[in-house]
PDB file of C-alpha atoms in Angstrom:
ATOM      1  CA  UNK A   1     159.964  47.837  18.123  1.00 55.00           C
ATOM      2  CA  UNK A   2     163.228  48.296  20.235  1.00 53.00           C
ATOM      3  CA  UNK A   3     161.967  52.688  20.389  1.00 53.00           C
ATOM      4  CA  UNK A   4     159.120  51.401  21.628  1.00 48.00           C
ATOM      5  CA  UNK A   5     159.878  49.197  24.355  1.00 46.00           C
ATOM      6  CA  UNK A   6     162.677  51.966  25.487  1.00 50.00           C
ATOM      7  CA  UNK A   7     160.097  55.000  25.557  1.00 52.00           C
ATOM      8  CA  UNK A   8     157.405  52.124  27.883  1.00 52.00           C
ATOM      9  CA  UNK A   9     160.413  51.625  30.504  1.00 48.00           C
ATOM     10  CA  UNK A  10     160.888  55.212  30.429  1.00 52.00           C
ATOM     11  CA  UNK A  11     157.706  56.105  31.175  1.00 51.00           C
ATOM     12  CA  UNK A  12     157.083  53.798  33.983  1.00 51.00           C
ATOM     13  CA  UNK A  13     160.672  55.088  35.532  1.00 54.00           C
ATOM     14  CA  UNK A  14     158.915  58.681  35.257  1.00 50.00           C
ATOM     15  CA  UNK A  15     155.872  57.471  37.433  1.00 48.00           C
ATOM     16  CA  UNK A  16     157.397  55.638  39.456  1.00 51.00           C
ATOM     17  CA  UNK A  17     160.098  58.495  40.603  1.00 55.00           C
ATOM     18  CA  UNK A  18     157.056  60.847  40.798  1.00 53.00           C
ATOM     19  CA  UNK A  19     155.230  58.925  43.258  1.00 51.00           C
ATOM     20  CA  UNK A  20     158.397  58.634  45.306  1.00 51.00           C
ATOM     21  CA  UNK A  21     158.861  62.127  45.834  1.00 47.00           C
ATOM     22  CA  UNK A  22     155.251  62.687  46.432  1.00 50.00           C
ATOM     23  CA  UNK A  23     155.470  60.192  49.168  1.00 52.00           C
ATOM     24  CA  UNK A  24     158.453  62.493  50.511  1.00 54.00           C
ATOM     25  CA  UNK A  25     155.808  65.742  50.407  1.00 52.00           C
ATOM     26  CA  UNK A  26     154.148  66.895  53.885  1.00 56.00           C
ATOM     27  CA  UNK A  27     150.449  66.114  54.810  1.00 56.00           C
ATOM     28  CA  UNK A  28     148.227  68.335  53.241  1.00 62.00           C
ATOM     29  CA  UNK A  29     145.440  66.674  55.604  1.00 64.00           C
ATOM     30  CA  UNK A  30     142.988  69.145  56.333  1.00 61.00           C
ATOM     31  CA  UNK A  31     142.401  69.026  60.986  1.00 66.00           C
ATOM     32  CA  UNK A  32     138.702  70.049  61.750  1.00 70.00           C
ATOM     33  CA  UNK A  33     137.347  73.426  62.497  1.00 69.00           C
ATOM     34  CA  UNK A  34     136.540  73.958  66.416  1.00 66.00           C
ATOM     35  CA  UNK A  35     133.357  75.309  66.492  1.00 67.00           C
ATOM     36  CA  UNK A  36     132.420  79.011  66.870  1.00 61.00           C
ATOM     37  CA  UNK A  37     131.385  79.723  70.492  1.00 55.00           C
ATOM     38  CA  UNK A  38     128.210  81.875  70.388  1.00 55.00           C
ATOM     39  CA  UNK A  39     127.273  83.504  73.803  1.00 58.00           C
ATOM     40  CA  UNK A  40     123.499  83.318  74.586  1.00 63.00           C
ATOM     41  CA  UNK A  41     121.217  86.311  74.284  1.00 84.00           C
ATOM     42  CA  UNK A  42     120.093  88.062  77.163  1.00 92.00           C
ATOM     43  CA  UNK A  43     116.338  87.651  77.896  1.00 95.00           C
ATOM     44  CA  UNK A  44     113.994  89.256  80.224  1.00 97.00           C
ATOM     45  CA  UNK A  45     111.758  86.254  80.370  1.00 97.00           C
ATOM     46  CA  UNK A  46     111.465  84.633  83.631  1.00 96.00           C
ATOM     47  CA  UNK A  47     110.476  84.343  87.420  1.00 97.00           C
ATOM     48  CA  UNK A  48     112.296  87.111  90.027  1.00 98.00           C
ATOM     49  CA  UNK A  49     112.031  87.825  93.259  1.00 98.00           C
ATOM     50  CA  UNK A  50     113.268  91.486  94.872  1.00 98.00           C
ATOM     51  CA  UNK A  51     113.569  93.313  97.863  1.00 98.00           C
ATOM     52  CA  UNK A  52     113.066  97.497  97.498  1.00 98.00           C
ATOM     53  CA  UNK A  53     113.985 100.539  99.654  1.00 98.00           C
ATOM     54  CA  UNK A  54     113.158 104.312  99.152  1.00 98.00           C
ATOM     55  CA  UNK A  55     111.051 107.008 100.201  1.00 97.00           C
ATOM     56  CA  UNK A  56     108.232 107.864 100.501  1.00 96.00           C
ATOM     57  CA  UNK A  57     105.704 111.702 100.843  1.00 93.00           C
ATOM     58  CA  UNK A  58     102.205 112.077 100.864  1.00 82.00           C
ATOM     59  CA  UNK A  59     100.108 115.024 100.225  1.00 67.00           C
ATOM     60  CA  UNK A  60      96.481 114.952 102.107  1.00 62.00           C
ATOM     61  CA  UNK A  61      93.457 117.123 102.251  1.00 55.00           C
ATOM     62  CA  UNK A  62      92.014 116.851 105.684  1.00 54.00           C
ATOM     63  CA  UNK A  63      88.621 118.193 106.512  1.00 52.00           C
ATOM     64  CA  UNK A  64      86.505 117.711 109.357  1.00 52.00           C
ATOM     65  CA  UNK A  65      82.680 118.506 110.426  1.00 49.00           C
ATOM     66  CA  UNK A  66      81.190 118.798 113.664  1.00 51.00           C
ATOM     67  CA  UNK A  67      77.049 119.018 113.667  1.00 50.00           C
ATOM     68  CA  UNK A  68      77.610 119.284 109.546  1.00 50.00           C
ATOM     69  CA  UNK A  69      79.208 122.555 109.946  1.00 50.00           C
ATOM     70  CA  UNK A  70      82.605 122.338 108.841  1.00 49.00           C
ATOM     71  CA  UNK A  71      84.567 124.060 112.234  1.00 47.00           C
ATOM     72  CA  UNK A  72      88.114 123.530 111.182  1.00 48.00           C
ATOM     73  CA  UNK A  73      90.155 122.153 108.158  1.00 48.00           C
ATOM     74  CA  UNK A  74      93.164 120.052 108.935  1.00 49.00           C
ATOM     75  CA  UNK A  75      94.721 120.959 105.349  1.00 49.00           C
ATOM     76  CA  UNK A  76      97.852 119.711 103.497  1.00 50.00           C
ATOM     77  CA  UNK A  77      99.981 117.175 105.292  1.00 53.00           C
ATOM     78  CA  UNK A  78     103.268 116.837 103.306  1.00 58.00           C
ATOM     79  CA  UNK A  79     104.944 114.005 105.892  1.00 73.00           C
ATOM     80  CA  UNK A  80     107.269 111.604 104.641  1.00 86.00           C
ATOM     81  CA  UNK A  81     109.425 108.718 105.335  1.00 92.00           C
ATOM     82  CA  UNK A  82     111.022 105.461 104.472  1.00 95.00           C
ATOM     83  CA  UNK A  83     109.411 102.629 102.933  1.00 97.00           C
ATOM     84  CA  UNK A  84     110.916  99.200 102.093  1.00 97.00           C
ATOM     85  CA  UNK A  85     109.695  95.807 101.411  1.00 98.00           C
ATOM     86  CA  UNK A  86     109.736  92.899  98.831  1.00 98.00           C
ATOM     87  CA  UNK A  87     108.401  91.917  95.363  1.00 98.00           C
ATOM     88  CA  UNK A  88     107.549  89.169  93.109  1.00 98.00           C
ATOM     89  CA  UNK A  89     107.068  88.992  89.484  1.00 98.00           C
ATOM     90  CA  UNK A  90     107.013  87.628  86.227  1.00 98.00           C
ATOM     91  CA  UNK A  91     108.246  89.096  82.907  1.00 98.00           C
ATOM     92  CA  UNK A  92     107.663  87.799  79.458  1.00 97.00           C
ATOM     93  CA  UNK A  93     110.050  89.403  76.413  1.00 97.00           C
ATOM     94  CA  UNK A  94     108.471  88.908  73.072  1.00 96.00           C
ATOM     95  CA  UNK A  95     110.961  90.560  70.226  1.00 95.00           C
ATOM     96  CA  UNK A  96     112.060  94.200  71.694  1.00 95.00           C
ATOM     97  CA  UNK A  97     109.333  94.487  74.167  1.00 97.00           C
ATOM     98  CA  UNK A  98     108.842  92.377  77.315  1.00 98.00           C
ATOM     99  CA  UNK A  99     105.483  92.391  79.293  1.00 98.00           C
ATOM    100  CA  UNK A 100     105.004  91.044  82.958  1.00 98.00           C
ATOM    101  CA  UNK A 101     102.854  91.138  86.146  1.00 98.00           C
ATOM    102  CA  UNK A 102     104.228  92.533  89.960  1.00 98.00           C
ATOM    103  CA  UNK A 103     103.199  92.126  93.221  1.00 98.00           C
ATOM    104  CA  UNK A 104     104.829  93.855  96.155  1.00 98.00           C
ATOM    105  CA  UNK A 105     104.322  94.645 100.188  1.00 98.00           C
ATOM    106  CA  UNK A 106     106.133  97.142 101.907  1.00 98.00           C
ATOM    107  CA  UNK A 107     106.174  98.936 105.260  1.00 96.00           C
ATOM    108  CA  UNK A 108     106.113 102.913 104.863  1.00 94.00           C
ATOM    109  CA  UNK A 109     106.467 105.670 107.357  1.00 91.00           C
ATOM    110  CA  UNK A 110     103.740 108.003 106.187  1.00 85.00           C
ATOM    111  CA  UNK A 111     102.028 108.625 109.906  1.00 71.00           C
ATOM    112  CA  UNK A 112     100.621 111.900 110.411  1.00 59.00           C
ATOM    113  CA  UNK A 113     103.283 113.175 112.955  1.00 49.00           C
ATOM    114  CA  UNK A 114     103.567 116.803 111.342  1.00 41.00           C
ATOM    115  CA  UNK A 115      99.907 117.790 111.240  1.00 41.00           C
ATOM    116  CA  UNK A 116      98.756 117.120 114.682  1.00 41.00           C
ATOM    117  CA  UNK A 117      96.288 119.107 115.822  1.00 43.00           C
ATOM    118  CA  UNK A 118      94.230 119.537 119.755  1.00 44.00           C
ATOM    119  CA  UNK A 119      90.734 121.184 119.238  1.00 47.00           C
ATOM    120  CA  UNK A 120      89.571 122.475 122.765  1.00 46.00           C
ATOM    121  CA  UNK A 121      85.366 122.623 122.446  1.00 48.00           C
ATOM    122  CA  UNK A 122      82.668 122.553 124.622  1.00 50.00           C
ATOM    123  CA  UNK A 123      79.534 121.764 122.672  1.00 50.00           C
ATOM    124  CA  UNK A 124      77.671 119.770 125.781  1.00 45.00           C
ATOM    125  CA  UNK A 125      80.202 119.955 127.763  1.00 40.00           C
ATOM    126  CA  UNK A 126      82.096 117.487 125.099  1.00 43.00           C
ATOM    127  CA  UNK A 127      86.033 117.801 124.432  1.00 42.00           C
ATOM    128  CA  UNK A 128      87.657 116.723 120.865  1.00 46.00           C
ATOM    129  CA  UNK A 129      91.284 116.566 120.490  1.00 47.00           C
ATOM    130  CA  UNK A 130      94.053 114.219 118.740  1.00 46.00           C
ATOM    131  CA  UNK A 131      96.419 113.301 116.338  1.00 46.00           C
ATOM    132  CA  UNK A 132      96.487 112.668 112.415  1.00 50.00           C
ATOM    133  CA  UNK A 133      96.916 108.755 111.959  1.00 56.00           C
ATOM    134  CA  UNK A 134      98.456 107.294 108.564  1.00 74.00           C
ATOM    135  CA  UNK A 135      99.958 104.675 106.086  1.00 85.00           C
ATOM    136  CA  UNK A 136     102.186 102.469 107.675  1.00 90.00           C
ATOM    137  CA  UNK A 137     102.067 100.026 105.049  1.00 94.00           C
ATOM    138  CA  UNK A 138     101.135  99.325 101.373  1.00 96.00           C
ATOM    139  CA  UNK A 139     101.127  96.735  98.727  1.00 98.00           C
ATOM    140  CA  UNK A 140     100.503  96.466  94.759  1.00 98.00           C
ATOM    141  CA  UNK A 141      99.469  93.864  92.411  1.00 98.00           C
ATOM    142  CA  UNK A 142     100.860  95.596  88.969  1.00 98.00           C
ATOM    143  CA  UNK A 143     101.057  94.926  85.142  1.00 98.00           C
ATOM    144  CA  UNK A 144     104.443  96.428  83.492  1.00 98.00           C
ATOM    145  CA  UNK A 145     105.085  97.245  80.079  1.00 98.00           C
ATOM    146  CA  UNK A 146     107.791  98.364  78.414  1.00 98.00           C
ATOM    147  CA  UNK A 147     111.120  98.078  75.636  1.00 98.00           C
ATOM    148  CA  UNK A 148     114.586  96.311  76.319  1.00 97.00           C
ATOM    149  CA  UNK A 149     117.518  97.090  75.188  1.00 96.00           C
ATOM    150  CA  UNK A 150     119.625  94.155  75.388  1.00 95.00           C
ATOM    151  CA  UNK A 151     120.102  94.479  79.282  1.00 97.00           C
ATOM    152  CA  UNK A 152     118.517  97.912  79.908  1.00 98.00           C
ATOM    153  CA  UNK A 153     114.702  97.759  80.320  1.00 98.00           C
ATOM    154  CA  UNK A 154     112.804 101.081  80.469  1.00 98.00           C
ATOM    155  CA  UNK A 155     109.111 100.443  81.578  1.00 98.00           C
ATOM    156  CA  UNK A 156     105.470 101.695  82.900  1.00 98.00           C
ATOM    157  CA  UNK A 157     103.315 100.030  85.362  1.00 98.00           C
ATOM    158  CA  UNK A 158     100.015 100.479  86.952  1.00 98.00           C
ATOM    159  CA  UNK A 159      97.677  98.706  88.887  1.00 98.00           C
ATOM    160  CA  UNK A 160      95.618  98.081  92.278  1.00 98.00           C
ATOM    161  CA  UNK A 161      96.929  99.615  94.855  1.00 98.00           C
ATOM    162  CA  UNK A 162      95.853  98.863  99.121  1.00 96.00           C
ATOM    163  CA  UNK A 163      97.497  99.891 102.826  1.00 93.00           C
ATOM    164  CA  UNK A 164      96.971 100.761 105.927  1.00 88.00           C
ATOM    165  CA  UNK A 165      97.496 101.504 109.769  1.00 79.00           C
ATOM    166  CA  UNK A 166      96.372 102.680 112.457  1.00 62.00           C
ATOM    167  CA  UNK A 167      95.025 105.919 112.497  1.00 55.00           C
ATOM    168  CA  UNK A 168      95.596 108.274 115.779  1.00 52.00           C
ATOM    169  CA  UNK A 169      92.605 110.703 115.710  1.00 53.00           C
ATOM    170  CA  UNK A 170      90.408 110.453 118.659  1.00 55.00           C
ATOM    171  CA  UNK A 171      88.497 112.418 120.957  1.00 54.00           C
ATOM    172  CA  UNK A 172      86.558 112.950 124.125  1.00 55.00           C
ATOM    173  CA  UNK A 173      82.891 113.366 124.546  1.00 56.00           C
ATOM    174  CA  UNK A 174      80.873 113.414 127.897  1.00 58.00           C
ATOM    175  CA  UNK A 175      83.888 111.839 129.355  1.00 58.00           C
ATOM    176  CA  UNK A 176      84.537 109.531 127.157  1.00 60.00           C
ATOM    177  CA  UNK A 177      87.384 108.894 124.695  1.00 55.00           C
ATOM    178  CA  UNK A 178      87.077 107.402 121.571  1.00 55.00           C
ATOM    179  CA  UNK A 179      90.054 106.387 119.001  1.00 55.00           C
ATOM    180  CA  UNK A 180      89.484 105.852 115.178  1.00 54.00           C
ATOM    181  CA  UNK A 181      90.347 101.952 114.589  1.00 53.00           C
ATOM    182  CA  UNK A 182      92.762 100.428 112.400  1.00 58.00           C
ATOM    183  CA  UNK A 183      91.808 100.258 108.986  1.00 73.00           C
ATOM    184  CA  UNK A 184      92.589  98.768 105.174  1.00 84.00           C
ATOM    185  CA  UNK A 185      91.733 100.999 102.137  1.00 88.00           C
ATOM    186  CA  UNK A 186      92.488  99.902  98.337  1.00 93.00           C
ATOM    187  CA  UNK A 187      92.727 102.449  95.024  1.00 95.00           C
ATOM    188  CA  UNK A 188      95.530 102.513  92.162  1.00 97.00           C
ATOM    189  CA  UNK A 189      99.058 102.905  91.204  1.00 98.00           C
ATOM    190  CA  UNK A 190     100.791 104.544  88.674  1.00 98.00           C
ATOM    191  CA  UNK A 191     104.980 104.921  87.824  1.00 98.00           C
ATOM    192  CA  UNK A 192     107.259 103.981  85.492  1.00 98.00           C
ATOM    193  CA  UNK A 193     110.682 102.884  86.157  1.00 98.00           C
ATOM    194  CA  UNK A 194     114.588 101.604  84.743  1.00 98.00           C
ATOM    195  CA  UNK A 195     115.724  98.145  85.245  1.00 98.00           C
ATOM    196  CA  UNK A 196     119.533  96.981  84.127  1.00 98.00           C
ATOM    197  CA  UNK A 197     120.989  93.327  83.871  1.00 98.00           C
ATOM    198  CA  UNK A 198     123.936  93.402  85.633  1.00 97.00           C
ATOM    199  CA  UNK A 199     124.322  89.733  84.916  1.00 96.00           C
ATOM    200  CA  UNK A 200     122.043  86.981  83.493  1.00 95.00           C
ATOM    201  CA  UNK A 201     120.307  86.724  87.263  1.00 96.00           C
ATOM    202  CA  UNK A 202     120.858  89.935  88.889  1.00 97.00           C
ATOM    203  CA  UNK A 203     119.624  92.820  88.372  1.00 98.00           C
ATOM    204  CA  UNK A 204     119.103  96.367  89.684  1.00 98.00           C
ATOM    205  CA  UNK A 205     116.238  98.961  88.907  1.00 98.00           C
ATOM    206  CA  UNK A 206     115.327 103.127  90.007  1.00 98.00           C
ATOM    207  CA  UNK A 207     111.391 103.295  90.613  1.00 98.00           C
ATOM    208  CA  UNK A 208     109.089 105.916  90.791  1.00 98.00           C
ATOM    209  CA  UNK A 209     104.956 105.358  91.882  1.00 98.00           C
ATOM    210  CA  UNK A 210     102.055 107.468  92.518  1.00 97.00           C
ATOM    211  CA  UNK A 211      99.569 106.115  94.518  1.00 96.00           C
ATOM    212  CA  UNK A 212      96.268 106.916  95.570  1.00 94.00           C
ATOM    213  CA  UNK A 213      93.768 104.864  98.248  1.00 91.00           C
ATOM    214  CA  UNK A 214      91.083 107.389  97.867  1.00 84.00           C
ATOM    215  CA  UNK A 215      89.091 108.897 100.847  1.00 72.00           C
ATOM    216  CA  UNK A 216      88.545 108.219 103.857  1.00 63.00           C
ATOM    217  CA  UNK A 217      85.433 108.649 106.089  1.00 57.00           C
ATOM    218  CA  UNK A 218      85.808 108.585 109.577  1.00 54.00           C
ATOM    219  CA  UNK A 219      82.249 108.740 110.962  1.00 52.00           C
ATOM    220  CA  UNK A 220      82.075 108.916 114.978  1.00 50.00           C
ATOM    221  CA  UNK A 221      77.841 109.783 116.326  1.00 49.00           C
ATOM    222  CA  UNK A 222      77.438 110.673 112.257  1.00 48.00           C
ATOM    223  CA  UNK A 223      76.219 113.262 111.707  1.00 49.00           C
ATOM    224  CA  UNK A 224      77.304 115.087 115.085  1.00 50.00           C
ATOM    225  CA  UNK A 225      81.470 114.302 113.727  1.00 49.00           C
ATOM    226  CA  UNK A 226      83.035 112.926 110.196  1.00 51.00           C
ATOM    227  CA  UNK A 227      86.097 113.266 109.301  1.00 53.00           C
ATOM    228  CA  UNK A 228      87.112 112.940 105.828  1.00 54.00           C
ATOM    229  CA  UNK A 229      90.482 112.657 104.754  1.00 61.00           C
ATOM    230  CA  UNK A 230      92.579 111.667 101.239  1.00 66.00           C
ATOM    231  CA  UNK A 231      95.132 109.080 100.740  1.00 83.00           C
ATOM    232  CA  UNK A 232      97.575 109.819  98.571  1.00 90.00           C
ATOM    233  CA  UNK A 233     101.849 109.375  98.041  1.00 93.00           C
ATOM    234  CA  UNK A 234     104.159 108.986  96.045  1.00 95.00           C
ATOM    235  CA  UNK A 235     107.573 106.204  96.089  1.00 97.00           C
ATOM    236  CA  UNK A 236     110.845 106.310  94.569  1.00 98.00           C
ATOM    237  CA  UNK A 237     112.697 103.287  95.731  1.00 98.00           C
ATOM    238  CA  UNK A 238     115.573 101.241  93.924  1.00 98.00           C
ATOM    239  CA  UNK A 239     115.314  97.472  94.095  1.00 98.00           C
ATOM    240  CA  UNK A 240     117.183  94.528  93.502  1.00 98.00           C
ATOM    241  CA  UNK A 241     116.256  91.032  92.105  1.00 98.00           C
ATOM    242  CA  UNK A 242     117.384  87.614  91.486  1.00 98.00           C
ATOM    243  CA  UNK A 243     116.197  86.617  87.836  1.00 97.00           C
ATOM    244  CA  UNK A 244     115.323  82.997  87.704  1.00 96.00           C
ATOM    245  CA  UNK A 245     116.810  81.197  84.637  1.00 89.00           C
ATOM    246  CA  UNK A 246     113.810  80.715  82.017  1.00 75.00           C
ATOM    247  CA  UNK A 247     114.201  77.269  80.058  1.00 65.00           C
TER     248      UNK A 247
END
């Protein structure tokens, strides 16, 4: 009886000294984990708004008619000039491949002033002479398709296409001058172009259009005079837009 009451004190001396020194041990508390900071991925999708600058060249066929004979062809006019204007758009990014719509107005410097010409004629005593007119401005409504990566957006677009100006051909007949009026003509567009984030709301894109406003017909005392004359040009212009933020 006395072994056993000497081995129970013993034992309680043993657990009691152990939790003493564990009391002396340091904190094994574990602190919390500050949470991972994930930056947000870039996305195409939003509102923007843009302004452009380039240049501009067209490339018309110019052929004219007097009495239905054709007297004189005004042939290739290769002028070109600055354009520059503003845009407005919406893109959508679904996955790798983002989809939006485009509308732009811009002035251009596309008048005739390298193809003039000065007919002297005398059919009844009549005189015909003048100048080439030309774009001086143009706008687009375009869709735009194409793949991102990450910030880098590589894209085609097409679409309607107008412009206009005033046009300087005129002539004299029985001593009278007439002058072609000012006029609007529509068609299409087509280009592709590069577009890079440079941040989440800026960003800067290289552009290249072709487009075409079809013929025109400039009838004066049809079918004594008609003048007939394409519209076409191409852009490259680099633009800039603020990217709204999309929620």
């Amino acid at each position: 009886m006395k072994k056993v009451l000497l081995a129970g004190v013993a034992a309680a001396s043993l657990v009691a000294s152990g939790a003493a020194f564990a009391a002396d041990l340091p904190s094994r508390r574990v602190e919390p984990v500050a949470p991972v900071v994930v930056a947000p991925i870039f996305t195409w999708t939003g509102f923007y708004v843009g302004v452009n600058a380039g240049y501009a060249w067209n490339s018309n066929d110019d052929d004219s008619y007097w009495n239905g004979t054709q007297y004189y062809s005004g042939g290739n006019n290769d002028d070109g000039g600055f354009t520059g204007g503003g845009q407005i758009g919406y893109n959508y990014q679904f996955g790798q491949f983002v989809a939006g719509l485009e509308a732009d107005i811009n002035y251009a410097d596309l008048k005739g002033k390298n193809s003039n010409y000065a007919l002297a004629w005398n059919p009844n005593s009549g005189y015909f002479g003048g100048t080439n007119g030309g774009i001086e401005w143009f706008g687009t409504v375009r869709a735009r398709l194409g793949v991102a990566f990450d910030r880098a957006f590589i894209y085609g677009t097409g679409g309607f296409a107008y412009g206009g100006g005033g046009d300087g051909a005129g002539f004299v007949y029985n001593g009278i001058y007439y002058q072609n009026s000012t006029d609007t003509r529509t068609g299409w567009t087509l280009g592709a172009g590069f577009e890079y984030a440079i941040t989440n709301n800026i960003t800067a894109r290289l552009e290249g259009l072709y487009v075409n406003l079809g013929k025109q017909d400039r009838n004066l005392f049809q079918p004594l005079y008609d003048n007939r004359k394409d519209t076409e040009f191409g852009v490259v212009r680099a633009g800039l837009n603020y990217k709204f933020d999309s929620f």
